[in-house]
Short mmCIF file of C-alpha atoms and ligand atoms in Angstrom, two decimals:
data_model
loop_
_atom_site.label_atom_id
_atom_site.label_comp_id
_atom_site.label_asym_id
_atom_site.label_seq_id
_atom_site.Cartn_x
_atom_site.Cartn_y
_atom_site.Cartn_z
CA UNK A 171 0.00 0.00 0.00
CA UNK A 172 1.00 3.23 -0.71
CA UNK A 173 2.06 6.32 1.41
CA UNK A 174 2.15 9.90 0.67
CA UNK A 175 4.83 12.27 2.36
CA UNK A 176 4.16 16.04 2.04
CA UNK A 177 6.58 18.79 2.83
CA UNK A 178 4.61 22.49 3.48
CA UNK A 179 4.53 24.11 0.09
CA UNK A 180 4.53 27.88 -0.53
CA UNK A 181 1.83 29.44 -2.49
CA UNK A 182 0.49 27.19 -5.63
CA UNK A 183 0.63 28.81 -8.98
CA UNK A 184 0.08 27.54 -12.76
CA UNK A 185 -2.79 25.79 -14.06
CA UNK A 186 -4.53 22.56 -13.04
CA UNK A 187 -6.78 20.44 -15.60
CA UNK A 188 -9.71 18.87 -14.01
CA UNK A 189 -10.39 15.18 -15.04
CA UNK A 190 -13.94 13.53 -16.15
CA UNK A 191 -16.46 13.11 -12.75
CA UNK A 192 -16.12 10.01 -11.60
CA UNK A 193 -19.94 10.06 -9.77
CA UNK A 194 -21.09 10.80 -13.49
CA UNK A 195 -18.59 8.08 -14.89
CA UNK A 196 -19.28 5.28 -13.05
CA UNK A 197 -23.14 5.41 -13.80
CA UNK A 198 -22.51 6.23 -17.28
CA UNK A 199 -20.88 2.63 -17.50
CA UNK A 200 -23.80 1.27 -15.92
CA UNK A 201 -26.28 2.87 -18.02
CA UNK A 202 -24.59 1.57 -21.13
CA UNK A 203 -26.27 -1.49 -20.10
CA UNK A 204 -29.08 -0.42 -21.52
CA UNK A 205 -28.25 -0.23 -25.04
CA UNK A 206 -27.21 -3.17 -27.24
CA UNK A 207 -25.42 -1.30 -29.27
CA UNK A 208 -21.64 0.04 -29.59
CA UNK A 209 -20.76 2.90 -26.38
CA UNK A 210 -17.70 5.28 -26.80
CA UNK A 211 -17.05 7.04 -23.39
CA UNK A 212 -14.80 9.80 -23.63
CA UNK A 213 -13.64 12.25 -20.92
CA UNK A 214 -13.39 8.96 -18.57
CA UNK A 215 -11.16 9.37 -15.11
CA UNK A 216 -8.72 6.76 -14.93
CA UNK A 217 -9.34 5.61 -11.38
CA UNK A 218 -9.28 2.43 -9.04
CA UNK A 219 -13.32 2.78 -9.44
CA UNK A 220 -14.08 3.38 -12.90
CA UNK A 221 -10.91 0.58 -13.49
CA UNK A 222 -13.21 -1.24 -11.11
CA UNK A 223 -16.64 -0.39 -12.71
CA UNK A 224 -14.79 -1.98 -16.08
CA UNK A 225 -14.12 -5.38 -14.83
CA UNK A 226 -17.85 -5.49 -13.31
CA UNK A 227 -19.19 -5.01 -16.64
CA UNK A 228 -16.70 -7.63 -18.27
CA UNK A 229 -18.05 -9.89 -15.60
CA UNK A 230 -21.55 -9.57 -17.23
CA UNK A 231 -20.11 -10.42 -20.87
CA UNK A 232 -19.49 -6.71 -21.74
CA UNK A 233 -17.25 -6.10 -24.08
CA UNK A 234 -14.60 -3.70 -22.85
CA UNK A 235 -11.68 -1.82 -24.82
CA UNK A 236 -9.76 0.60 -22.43
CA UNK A 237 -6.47 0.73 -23.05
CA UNK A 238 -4.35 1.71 -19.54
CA UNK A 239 -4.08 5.34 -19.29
CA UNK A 240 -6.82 6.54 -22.20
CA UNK A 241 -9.52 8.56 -21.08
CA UNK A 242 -11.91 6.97 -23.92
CA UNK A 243 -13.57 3.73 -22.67
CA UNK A 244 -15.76 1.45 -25.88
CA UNK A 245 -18.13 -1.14 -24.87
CA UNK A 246 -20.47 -2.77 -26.32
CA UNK A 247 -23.17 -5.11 -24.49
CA UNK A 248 -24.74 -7.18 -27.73
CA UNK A 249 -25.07 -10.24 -25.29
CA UNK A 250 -25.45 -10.22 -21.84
CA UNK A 251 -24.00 -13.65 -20.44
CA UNK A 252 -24.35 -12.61 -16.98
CA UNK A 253 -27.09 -10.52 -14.72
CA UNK A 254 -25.01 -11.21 -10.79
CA UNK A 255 -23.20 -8.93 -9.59
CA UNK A 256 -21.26 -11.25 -6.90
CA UNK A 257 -20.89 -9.72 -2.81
CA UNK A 258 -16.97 -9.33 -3.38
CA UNK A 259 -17.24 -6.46 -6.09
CA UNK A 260 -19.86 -4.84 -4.98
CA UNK A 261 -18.52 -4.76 -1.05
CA UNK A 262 -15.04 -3.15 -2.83
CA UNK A 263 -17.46 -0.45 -4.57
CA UNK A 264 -20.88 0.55 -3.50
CA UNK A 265 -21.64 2.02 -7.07
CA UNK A 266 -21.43 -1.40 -8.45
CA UNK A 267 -24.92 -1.54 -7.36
CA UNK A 268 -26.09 0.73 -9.85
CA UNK A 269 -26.02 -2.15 -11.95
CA UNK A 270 -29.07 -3.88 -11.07
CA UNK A 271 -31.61 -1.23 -12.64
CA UNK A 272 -30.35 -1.10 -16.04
CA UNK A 273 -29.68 -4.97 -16.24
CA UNK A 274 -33.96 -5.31 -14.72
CA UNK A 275 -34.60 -2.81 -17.60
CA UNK A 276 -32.90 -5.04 -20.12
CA UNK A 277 -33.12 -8.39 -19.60
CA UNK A 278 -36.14 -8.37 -16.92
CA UNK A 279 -34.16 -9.94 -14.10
CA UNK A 280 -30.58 -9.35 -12.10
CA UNK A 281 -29.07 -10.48 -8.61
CA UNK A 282 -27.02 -7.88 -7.10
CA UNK A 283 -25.40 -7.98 -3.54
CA UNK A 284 -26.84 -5.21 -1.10
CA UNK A 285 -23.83 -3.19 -0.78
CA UNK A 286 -22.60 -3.17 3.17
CA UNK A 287 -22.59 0.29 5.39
CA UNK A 288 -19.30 1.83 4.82
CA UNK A 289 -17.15 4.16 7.08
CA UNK A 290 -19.35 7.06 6.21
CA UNK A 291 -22.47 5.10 7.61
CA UNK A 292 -25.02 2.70 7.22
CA UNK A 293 -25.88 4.09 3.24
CA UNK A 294 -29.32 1.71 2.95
CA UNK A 295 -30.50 1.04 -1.12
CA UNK A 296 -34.41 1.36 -0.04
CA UNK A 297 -35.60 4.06 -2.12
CA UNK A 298 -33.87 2.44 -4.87
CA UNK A 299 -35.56 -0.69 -4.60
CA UNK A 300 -38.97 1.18 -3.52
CA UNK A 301 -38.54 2.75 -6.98
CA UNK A 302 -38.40 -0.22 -8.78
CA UNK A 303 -41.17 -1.93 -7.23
CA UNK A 304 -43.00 0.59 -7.89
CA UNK A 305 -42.32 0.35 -11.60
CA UNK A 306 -43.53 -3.54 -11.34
CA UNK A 307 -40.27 -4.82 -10.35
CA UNK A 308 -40.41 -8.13 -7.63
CA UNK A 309 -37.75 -7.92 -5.59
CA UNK A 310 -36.91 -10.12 -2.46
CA UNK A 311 -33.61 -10.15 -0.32
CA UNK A 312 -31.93 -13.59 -0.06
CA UNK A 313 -28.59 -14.46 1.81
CA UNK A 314 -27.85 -10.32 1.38
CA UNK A 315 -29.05 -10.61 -2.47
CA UNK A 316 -31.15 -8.38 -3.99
CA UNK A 317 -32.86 -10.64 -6.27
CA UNK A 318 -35.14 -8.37 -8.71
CA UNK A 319 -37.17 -9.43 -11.58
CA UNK A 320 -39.82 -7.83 -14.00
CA UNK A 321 -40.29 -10.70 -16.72
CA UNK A 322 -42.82 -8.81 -18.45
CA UNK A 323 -40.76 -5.70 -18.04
CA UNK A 324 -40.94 -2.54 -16.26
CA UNK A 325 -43.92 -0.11 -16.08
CA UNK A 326 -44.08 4.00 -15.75
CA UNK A 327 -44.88 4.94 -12.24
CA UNK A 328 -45.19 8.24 -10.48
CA UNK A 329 -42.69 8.17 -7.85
CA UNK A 330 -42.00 10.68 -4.75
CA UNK A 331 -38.96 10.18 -2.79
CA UNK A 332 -38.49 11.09 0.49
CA UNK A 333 -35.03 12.42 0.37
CA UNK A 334 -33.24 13.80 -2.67
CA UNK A 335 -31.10 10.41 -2.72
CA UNK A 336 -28.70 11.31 -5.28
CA UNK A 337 -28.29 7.35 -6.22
CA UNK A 338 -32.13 5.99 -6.15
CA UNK A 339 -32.79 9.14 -8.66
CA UNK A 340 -30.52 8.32 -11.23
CA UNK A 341 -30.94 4.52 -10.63
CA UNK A 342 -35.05 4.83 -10.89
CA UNK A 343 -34.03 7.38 -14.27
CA UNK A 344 -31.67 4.52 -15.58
CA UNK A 345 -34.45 2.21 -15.28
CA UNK A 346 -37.27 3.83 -16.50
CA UNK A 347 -36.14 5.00 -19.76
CA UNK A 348 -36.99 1.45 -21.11
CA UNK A 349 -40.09 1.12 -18.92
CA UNK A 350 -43.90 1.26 -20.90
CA UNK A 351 -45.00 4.54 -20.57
CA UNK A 352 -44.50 7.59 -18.33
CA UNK A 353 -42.33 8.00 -14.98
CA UNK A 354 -42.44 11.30 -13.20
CA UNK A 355 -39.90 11.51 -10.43
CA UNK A 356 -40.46 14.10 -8.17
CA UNK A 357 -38.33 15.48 -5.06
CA UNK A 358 -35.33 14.04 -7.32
CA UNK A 359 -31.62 14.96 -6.60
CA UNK A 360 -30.81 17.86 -8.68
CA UNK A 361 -26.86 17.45 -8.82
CA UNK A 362 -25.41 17.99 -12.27
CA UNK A 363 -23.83 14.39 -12.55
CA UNK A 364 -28.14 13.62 -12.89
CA UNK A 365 -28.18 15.75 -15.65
CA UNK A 366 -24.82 14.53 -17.25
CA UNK A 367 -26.77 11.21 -17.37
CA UNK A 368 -29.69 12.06 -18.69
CA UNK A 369 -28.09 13.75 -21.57
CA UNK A 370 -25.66 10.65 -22.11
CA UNK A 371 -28.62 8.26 -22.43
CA UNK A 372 -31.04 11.15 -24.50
CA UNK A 373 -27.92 10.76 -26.84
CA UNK A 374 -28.83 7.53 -27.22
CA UNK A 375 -32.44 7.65 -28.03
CA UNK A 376 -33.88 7.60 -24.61
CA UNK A 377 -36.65 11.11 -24.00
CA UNK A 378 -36.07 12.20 -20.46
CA UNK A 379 -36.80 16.27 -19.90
CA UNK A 380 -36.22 17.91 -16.12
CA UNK A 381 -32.96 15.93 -15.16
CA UNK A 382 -31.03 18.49 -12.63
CA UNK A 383 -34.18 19.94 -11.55
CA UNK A 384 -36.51 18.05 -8.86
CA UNK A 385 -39.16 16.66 -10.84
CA UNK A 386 -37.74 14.41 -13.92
CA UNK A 387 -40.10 13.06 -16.48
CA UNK A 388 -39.22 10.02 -18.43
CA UNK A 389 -40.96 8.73 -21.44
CA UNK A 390 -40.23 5.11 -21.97
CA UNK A 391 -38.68 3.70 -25.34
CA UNK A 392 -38.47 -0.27 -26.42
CA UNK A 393 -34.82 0.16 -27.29
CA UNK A 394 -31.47 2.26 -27.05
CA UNK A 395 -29.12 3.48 -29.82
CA UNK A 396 -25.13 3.41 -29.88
CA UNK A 397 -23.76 7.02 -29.51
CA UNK A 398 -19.88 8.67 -28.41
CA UNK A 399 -20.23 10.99 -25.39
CA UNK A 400 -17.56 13.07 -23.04
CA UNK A 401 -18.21 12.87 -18.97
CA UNK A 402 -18.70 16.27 -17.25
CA UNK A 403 -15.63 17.72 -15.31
CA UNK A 404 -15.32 17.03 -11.91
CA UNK A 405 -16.63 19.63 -9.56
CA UNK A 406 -15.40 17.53 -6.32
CA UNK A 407 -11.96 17.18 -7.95
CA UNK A 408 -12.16 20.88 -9.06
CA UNK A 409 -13.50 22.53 -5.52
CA UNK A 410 -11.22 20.38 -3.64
CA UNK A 411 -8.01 21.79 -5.67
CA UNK A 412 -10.04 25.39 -5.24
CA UNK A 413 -9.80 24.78 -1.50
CA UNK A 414 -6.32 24.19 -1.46
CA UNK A 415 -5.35 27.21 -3.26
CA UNK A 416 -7.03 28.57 -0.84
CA UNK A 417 -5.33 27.17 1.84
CA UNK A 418 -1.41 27.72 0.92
CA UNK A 419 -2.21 30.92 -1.17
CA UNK A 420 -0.85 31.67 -4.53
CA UNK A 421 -3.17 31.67 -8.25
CA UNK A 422 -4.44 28.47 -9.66
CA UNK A 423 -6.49 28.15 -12.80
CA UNK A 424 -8.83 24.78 -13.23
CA UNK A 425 -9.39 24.22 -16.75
CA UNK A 426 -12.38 21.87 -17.35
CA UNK A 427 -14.12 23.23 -13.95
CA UNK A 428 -17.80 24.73 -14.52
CA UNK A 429 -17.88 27.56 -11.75
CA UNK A 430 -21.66 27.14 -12.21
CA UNK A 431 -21.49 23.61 -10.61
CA UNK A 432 -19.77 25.34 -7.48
CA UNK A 433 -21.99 28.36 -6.33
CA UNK A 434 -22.17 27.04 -2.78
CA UNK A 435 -18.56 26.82 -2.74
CA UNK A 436 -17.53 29.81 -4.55
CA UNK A 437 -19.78 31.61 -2.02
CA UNK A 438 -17.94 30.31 1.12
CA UNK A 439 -14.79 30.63 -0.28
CA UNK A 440 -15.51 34.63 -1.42
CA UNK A 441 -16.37 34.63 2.52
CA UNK A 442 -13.04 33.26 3.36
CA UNK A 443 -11.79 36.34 1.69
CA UNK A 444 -10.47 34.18 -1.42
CA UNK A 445 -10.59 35.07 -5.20
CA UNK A 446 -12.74 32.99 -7.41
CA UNK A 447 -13.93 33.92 -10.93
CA UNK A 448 -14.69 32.38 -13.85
CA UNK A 449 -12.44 32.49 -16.93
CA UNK A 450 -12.97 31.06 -20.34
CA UNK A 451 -13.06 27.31 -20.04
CA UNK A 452 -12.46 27.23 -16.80
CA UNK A 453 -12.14 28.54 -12.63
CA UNK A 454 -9.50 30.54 -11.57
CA UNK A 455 -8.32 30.71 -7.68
CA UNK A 456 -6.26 33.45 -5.90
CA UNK A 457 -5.81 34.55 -2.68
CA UNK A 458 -2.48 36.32 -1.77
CA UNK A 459 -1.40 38.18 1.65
CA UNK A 460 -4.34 38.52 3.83
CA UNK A 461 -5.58 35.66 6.23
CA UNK A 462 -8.70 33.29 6.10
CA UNK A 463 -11.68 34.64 7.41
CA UNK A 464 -14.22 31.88 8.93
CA UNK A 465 -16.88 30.46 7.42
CA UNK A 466 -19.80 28.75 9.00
CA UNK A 467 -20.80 25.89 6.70
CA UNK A 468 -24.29 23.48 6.52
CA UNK A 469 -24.09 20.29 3.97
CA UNK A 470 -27.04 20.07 1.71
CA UNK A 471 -28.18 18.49 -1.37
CA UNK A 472 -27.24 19.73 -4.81
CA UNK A 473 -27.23 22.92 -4.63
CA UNK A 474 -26.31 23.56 -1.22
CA UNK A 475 -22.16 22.93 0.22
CA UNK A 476 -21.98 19.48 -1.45
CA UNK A 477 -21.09 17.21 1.69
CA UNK A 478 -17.70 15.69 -0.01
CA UNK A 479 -16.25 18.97 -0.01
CA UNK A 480 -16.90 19.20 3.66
CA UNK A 481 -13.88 17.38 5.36
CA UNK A 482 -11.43 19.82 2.71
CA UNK A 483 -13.16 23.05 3.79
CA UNK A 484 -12.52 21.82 7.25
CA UNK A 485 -9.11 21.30 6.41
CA UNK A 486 -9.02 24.89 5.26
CA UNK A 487 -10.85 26.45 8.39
CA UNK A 488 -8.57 25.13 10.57
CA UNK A 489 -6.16 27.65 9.83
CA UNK A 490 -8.57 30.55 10.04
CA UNK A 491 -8.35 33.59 12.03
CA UNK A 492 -11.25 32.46 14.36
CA UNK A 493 -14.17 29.87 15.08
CA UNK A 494 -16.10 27.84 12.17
CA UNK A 495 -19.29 25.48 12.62
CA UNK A 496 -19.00 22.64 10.03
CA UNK A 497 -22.75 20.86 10.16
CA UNK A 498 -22.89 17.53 8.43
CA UNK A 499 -26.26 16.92 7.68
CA UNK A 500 -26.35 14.03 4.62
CA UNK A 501 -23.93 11.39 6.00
CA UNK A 502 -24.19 10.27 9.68
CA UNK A 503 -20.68 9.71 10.23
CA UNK A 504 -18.38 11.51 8.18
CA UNK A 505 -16.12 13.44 10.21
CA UNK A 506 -13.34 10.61 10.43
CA UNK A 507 -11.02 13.15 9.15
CA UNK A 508 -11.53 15.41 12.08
CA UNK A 509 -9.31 13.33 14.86
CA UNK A 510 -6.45 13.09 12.29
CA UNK A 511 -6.65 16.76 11.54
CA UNK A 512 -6.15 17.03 15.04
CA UNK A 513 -3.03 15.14 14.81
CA UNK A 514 -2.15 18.22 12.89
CA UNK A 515 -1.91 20.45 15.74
CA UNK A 516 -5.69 21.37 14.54
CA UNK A 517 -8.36 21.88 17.38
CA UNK A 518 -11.82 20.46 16.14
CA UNK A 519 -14.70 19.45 18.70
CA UNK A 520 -17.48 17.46 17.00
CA UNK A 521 -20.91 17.50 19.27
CA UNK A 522 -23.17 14.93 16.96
CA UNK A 523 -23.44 16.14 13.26
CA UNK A 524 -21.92 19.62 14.17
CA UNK A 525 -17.96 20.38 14.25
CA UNK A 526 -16.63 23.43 15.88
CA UNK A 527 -13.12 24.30 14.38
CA UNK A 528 -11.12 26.81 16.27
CA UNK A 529 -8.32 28.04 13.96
CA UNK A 530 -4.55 27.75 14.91
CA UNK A 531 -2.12 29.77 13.80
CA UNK A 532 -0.16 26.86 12.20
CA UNK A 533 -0.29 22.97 11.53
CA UNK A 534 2.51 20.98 12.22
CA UNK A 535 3.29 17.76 10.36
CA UNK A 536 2.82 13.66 11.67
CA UNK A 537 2.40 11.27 10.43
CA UNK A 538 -1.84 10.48 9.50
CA UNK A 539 -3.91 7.77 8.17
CA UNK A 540 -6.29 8.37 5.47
CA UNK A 541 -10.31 6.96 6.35
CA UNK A 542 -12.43 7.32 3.09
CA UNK A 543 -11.90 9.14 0.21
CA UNK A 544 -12.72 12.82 1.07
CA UNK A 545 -11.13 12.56 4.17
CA UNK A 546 -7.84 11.52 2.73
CA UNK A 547 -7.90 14.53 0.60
CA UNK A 548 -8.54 17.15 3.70
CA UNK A 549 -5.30 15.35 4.76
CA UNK A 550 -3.45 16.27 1.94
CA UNK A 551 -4.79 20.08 1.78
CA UNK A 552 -3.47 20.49 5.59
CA UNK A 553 -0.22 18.22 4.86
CA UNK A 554 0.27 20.95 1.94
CA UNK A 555 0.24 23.94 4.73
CA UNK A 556 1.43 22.36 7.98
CA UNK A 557 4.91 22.97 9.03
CA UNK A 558 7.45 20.18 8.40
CA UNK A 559 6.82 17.10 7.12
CA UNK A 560 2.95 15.01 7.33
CA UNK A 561 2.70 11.02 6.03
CA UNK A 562 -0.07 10.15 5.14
CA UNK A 563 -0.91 6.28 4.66
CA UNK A 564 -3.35 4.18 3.05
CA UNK A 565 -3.88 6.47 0.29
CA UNK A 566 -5.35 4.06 -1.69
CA UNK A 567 -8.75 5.63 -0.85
CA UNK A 568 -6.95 8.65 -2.65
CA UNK A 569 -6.49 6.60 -5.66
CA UNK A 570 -10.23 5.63 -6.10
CA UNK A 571 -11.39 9.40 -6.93
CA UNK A 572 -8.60 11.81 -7.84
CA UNK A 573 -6.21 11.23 -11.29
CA UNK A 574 -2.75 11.92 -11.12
CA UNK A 575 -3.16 13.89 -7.22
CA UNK A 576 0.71 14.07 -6.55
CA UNK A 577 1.19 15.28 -10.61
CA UNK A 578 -1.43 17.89 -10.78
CA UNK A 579 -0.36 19.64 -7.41
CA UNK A 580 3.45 19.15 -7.76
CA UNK A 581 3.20 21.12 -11.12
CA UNK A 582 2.33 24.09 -9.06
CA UNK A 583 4.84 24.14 -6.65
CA UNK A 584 3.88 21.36 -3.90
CA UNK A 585 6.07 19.33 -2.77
CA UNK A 586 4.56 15.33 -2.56
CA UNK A 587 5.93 12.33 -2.58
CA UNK A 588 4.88 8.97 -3.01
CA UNK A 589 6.42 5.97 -1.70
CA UNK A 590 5.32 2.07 -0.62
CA UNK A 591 4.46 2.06 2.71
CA UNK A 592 6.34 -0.22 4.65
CA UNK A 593 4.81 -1.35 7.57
C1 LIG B 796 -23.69 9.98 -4.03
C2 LIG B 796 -22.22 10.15 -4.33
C3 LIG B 796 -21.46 10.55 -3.07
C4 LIG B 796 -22.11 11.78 -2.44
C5 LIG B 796 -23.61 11.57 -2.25
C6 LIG B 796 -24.33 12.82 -1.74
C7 LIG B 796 -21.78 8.53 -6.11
C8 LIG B 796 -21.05 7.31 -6.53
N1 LIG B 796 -21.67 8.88 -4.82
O1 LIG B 796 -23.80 8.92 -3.09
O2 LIG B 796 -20.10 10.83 -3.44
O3 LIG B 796 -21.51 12.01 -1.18
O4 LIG B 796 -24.22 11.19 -3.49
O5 LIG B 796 -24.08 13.90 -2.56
O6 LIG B 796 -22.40 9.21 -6.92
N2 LIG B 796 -30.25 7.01 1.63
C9 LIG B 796 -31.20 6.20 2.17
N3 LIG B 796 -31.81 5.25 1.37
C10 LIG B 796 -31.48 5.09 0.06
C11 LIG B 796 -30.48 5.93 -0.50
C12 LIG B 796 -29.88 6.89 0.31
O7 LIG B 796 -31.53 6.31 3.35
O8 LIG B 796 -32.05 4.21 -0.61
C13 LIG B 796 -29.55 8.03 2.48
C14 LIG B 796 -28.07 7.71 2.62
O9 LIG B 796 -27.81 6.78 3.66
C15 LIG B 796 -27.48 9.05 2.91
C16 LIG B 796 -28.36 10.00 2.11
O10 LIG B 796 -29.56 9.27 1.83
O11 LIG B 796 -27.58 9.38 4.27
C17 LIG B 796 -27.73 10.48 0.83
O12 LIG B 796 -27.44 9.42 -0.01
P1 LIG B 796 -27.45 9.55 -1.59
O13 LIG B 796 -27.84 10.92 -1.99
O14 LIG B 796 -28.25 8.41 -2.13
O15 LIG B 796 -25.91 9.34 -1.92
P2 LIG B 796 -25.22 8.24 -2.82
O16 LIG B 796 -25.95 8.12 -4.11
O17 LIG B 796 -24.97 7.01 -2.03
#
């Protein structure tokens, strides 16, 4: 397993290109499912999860061409010779699951594990499978199966969810494209990867209208075309580079970032007393002299703070001139990164889903482990600003969701290393 060693870097300057989103990625994969025909995926991350996602859908009988290091994935599902997706790859990646809807739409049946809780909480699939039921899906759980079937295929339904769940609203989408008839989904998720889907598969032939907004209609069609499409850029990648300019100073532009995807960040950050504006094609971060200001901040759906920017803006208040509340209010256990911050020399008090962050003058370096993959990044945004020299280990949750990490920074002036960790 890998380790990352960081030495405190002055202020970053040059320009940063932002890779494909791998939220929208890994679901675009899936919902080639749908189609029979030939996929090109451009604009793909090369990651540990979209590598992943790749050797799920060869499991099914997908045929994959990805050659290591392109960004263009081809795939074409004529035959499906499997519908399980086994417990050991989904347990490695919970958006494996996404899986089951389009291969129900398809082929009428599939066998998915439930995906486990992971370190961020328990993260049930109910309002996914509530969806499908609803659209004439039976589904029973078996020895932590989901076994789902719709032999006469799915059926429109009018759907309300309780919660914006980002996942059961482009799942239910995904699915009912090739349902008879109508689905409206209302209180959907309105994040842009939603939208980034929709478009994909309305490239392909399916007729969904209202995708980023909360109510999403879909109009079913018997079958799918082929099509070539490019994967939004990554706002998480993008804001979480934004919040380290922030943090060591200096002039950064993102090329490939949409500032319109980051209002609620852009906002904070302006608070902060940072520089943000948006230049042709993409985001451009300065801050230079001054301190931080603090900046109270409340995770909320799409688009309110999006919560995996939260443990990297608390990296960032810690070394504000004052007190910040961070409230977590999507995840019920995602301040894992807050303990190892404090390793840090950082002084963070969590009271249930709030975290108060008094600001130090300066981090100091130690050596850290890295929890999930948000977290690990916070680590590396204080690592970048904390006096002497931080380690960071088990970075291969850093490997699932950022491209090139160590490259993109290092290019403007930071100073990380990565090694094989020993021990
Ligand atoms: C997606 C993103 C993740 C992001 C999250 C919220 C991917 C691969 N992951 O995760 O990076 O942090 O959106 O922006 O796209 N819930 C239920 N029942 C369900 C589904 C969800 O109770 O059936 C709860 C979850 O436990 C969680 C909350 O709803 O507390 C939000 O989950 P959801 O929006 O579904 O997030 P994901 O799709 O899992």
């Amino acid at each position: 397993m890998d380790k990352l060693t960081l030495k405190a870097s002055g202020p970053l300057s040059g320009k940063i290109p932002i890779a494909g989103a791998k939220n929208s990625a890994l679901k675009l994969m899936a919902a080639a499912i749908l189609t029979d025909q030939e996929v090109v995926l451009n604009n793909l991350p090369n990651l540990a999860d979209t590598r992943f996602m790749a050797r799920l859908l060869d499991s099914l009988g997908i045929e994959t061409y990805w050659p290591a290091s392109s960004s263009t994935l081809r795939m074409r599902s004529a035959e499906l010779t499997s519908t399980i997706a086994p417990y050991d790859l989904v347990r490695k990646m919970r958006a494996t699951f996404n899986v089951l809807g389009p291969l129900l739409a398809r082929v009428g049946h599939a066998t998915v594990s439930v995906p486990g809780g992971c370190a961020i909480g328990a993260r049930p699939v109910d309002l996914h499978l509530k969806a499908f039921e609803a659209m004439g899906a039976d589904i029973v759980i078996e020895e932590g199966y989901v076994k789902a079937a719709a032999l006469r295929g799915l059926h429109g339904a009018d759907i309300t969810f309780p919660f914006p769940s980002v996942g059961a609203t482009e799942h239910a989408m995904m699915g009912a494209v090739l349902a008879r008839g109508h689905t409206r989904l209302q209180n959907a998720a309105c994040e842009p990867e939603i939208a980034d889907i929709a478009n994909f598969l309305n490239s392909l032939g399916a007729k969904i209208t209202g995708a980023g907004t909360s109510c999403i209609e879909i109009e079913g069609v018997s079958s799918l075309g082929g099509g070539e499409y490019a994967t939004m850029g990554d706002r998480i990648e993008a804001g979480t580079f934004m919040i380290a300019v922030a943090a060591t100073g200096g002039d950064v532009t993102f090329a490939g970032a949409n500032l319109g995807h980051l209002d609620a960040l852009a906002a904070a950050l302006r608070d902060a007393g940072v520089k943000v504006e948006g230049v042709e094609g993409g985001v451009r971060v300065s801050r230079s002299g001054s301190g931080l200001k603090p900046v109270d901040i409340d995770t909320r759906p799409y688009p309110g703070f999006p919560t995996d920017l939260q443990a990297q803006f608390m990296a960032l208040m810690t070394i504000a001139d004052g007190v910040s509340t961070i409230r977590e209010n999507i995840f019920e256990n995602r301040f894992l990164h807050a303990p190892e911050l404090n390793r840090l020399g950082a002084n963070i008090s969590i009271r249930g889903s709030e975290a108060i962050v008094h600001g130090v003058g300066r981090l100091k370096g130690a050596p850290v482990m890295a929890t999930d993959l948000r977290a690990s990044v916070s680590l590396v945004i204080a690592g970048l600003v904390a006096e002497g020299q931080t380690t960071i280990n088990r970075v291969y949750h850093l490997d699932r969701g950022f491209e090139n990490l160590e490259a993109k920074l290092n290019a403007c002036g930071a100073q990380i290393e990565r090694s094989a960790d020993s021990d």
